Short mmCIF file of C-alpha atoms in Angstrom, two decimals:
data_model
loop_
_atom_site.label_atom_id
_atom_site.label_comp_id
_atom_site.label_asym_id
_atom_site.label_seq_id
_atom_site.Cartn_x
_atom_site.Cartn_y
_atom_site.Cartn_z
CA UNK A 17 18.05 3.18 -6.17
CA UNK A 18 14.69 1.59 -6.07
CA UNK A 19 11.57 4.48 -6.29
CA UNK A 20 7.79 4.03 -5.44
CA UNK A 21 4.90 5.97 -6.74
CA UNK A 22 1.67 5.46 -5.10
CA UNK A 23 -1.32 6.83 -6.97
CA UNK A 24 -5.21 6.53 -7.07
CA UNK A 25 -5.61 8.37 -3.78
CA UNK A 26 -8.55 10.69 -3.05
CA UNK A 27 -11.71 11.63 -1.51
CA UNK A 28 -14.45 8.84 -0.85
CA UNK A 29 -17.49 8.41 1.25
CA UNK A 30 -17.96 6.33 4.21
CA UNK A 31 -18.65 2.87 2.55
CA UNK A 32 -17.08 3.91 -0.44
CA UNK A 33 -14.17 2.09 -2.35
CA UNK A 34 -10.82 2.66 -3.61
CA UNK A 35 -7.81 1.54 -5.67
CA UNK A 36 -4.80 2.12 -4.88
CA UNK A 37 -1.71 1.51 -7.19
CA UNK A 38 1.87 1.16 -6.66
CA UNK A 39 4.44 0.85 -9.40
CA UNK A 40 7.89 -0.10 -8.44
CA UNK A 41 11.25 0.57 -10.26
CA UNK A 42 13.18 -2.60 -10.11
CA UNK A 43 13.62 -4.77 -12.70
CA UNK A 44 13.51 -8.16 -10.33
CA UNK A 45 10.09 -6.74 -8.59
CA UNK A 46 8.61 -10.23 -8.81
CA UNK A 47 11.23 -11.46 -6.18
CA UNK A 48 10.62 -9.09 -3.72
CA UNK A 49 7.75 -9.37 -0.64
CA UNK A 50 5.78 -5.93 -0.68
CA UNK A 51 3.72 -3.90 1.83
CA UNK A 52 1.29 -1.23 2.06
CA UNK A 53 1.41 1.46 4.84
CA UNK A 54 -0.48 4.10 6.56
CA UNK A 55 0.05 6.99 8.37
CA UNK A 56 -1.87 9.66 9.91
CA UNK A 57 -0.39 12.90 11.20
CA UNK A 58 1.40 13.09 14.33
CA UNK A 59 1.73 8.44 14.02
CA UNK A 60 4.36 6.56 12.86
CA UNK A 61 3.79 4.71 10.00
CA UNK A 62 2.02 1.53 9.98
CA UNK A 63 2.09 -1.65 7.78
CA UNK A 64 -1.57 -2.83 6.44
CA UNK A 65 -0.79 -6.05 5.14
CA UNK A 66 1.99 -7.43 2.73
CA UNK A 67 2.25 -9.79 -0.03
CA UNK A 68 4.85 -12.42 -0.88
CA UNK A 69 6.13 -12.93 -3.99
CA UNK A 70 4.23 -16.10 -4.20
CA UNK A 71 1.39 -14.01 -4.15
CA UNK A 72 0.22 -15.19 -0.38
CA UNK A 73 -1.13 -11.73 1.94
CA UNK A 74 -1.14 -11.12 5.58
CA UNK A 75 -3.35 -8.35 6.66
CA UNK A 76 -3.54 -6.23 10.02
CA UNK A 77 -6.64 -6.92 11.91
CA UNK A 78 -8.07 -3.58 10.85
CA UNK A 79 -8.20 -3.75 7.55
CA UNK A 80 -8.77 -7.94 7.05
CA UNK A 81 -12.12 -8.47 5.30
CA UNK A 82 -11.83 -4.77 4.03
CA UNK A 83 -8.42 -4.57 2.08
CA UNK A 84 -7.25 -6.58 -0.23
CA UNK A 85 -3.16 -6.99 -1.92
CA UNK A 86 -2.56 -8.08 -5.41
CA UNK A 87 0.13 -7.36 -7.70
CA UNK A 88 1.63 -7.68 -11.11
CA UNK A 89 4.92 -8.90 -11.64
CA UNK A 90 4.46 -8.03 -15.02
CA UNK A 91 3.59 -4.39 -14.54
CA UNK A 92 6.19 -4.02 -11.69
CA UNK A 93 3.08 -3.02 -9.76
CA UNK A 94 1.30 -4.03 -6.31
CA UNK A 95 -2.60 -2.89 -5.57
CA UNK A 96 -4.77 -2.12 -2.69
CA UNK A 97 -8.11 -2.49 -2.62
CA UNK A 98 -10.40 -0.82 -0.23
CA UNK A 99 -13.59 -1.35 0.17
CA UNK A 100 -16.18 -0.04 3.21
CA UNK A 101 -13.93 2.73 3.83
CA UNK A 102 -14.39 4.49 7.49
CA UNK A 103 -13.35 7.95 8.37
CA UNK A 104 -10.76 6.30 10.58
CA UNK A 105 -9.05 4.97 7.24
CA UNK A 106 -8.19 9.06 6.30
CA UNK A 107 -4.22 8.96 6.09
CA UNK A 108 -1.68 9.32 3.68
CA UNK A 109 -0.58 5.20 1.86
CA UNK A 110 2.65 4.19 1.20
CA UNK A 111 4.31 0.93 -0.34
CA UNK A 112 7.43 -0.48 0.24
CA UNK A 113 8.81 -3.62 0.69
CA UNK A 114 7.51 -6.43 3.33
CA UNK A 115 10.80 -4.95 5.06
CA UNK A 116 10.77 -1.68 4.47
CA UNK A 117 13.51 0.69 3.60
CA UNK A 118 14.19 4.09 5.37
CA UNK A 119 15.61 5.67 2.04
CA UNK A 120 12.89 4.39 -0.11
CA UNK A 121 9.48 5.75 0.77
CA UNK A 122 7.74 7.42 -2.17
CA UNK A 123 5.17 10.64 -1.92
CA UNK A 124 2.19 8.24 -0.89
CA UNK A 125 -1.11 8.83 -1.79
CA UNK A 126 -3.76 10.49 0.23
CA UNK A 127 -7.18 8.69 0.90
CA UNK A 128 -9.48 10.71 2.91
CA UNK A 129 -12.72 9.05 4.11
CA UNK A 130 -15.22 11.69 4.54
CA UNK A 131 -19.02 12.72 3.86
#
């Protein structure tokens, strides 16, 4: 059983910035392609970008420029970086991998964009 725990969630101003953080709990992390998600209530959840294990991203259109995806293979952990945060961003984040499975979503954390 693989778990993710999302942290560094909170409440930011419009323009603001956050981290988020993502540790993972597999020992072979560093093979694996990971993703970040949103979702807002009453949406199904939506993928923000991923990262391969080579370290190259791919970002949805509404976050490129904004977001950034890094990770540390040797922390087990993957990052998201958000900067110029909108009210629109206001959801709850998940990670997962590029392929994401059902059984292993985490709590997310919640960002909420708001002055």
């Amino acid at each position: 059983q693989v778990q993710f725990v999302e942290s560094g969630g909170g409440l930011v101003q419009p323009g603001g910035s956050l981290r988020l953080s993502c540790v993972i709990s597999t020992s072979i992390f560093r093979l694996y392609h990971m993703g970040w998600y949103l979702q807002t209530p009453g949406k199904q959840r939506e993928l923000l970008g991923t990262i391969a294990n080579s370290g190259t991203t791919n970002y949805a259109d509404s976050v490129k420029g904004r977001f950034t995806i890094s990770r540390d293979n040797a922390k087990k952990t993957v990052y998201l970086q958000m900067n110029s945060l909108q009210p629109e961003d206001t959801a709850v984040y998940y990670c997962n991998f590029g392929a994401p499975v059902k059984d292993y979503w985490g709590q997310g954390t919640q960002v909420t964009v708001s002055s």
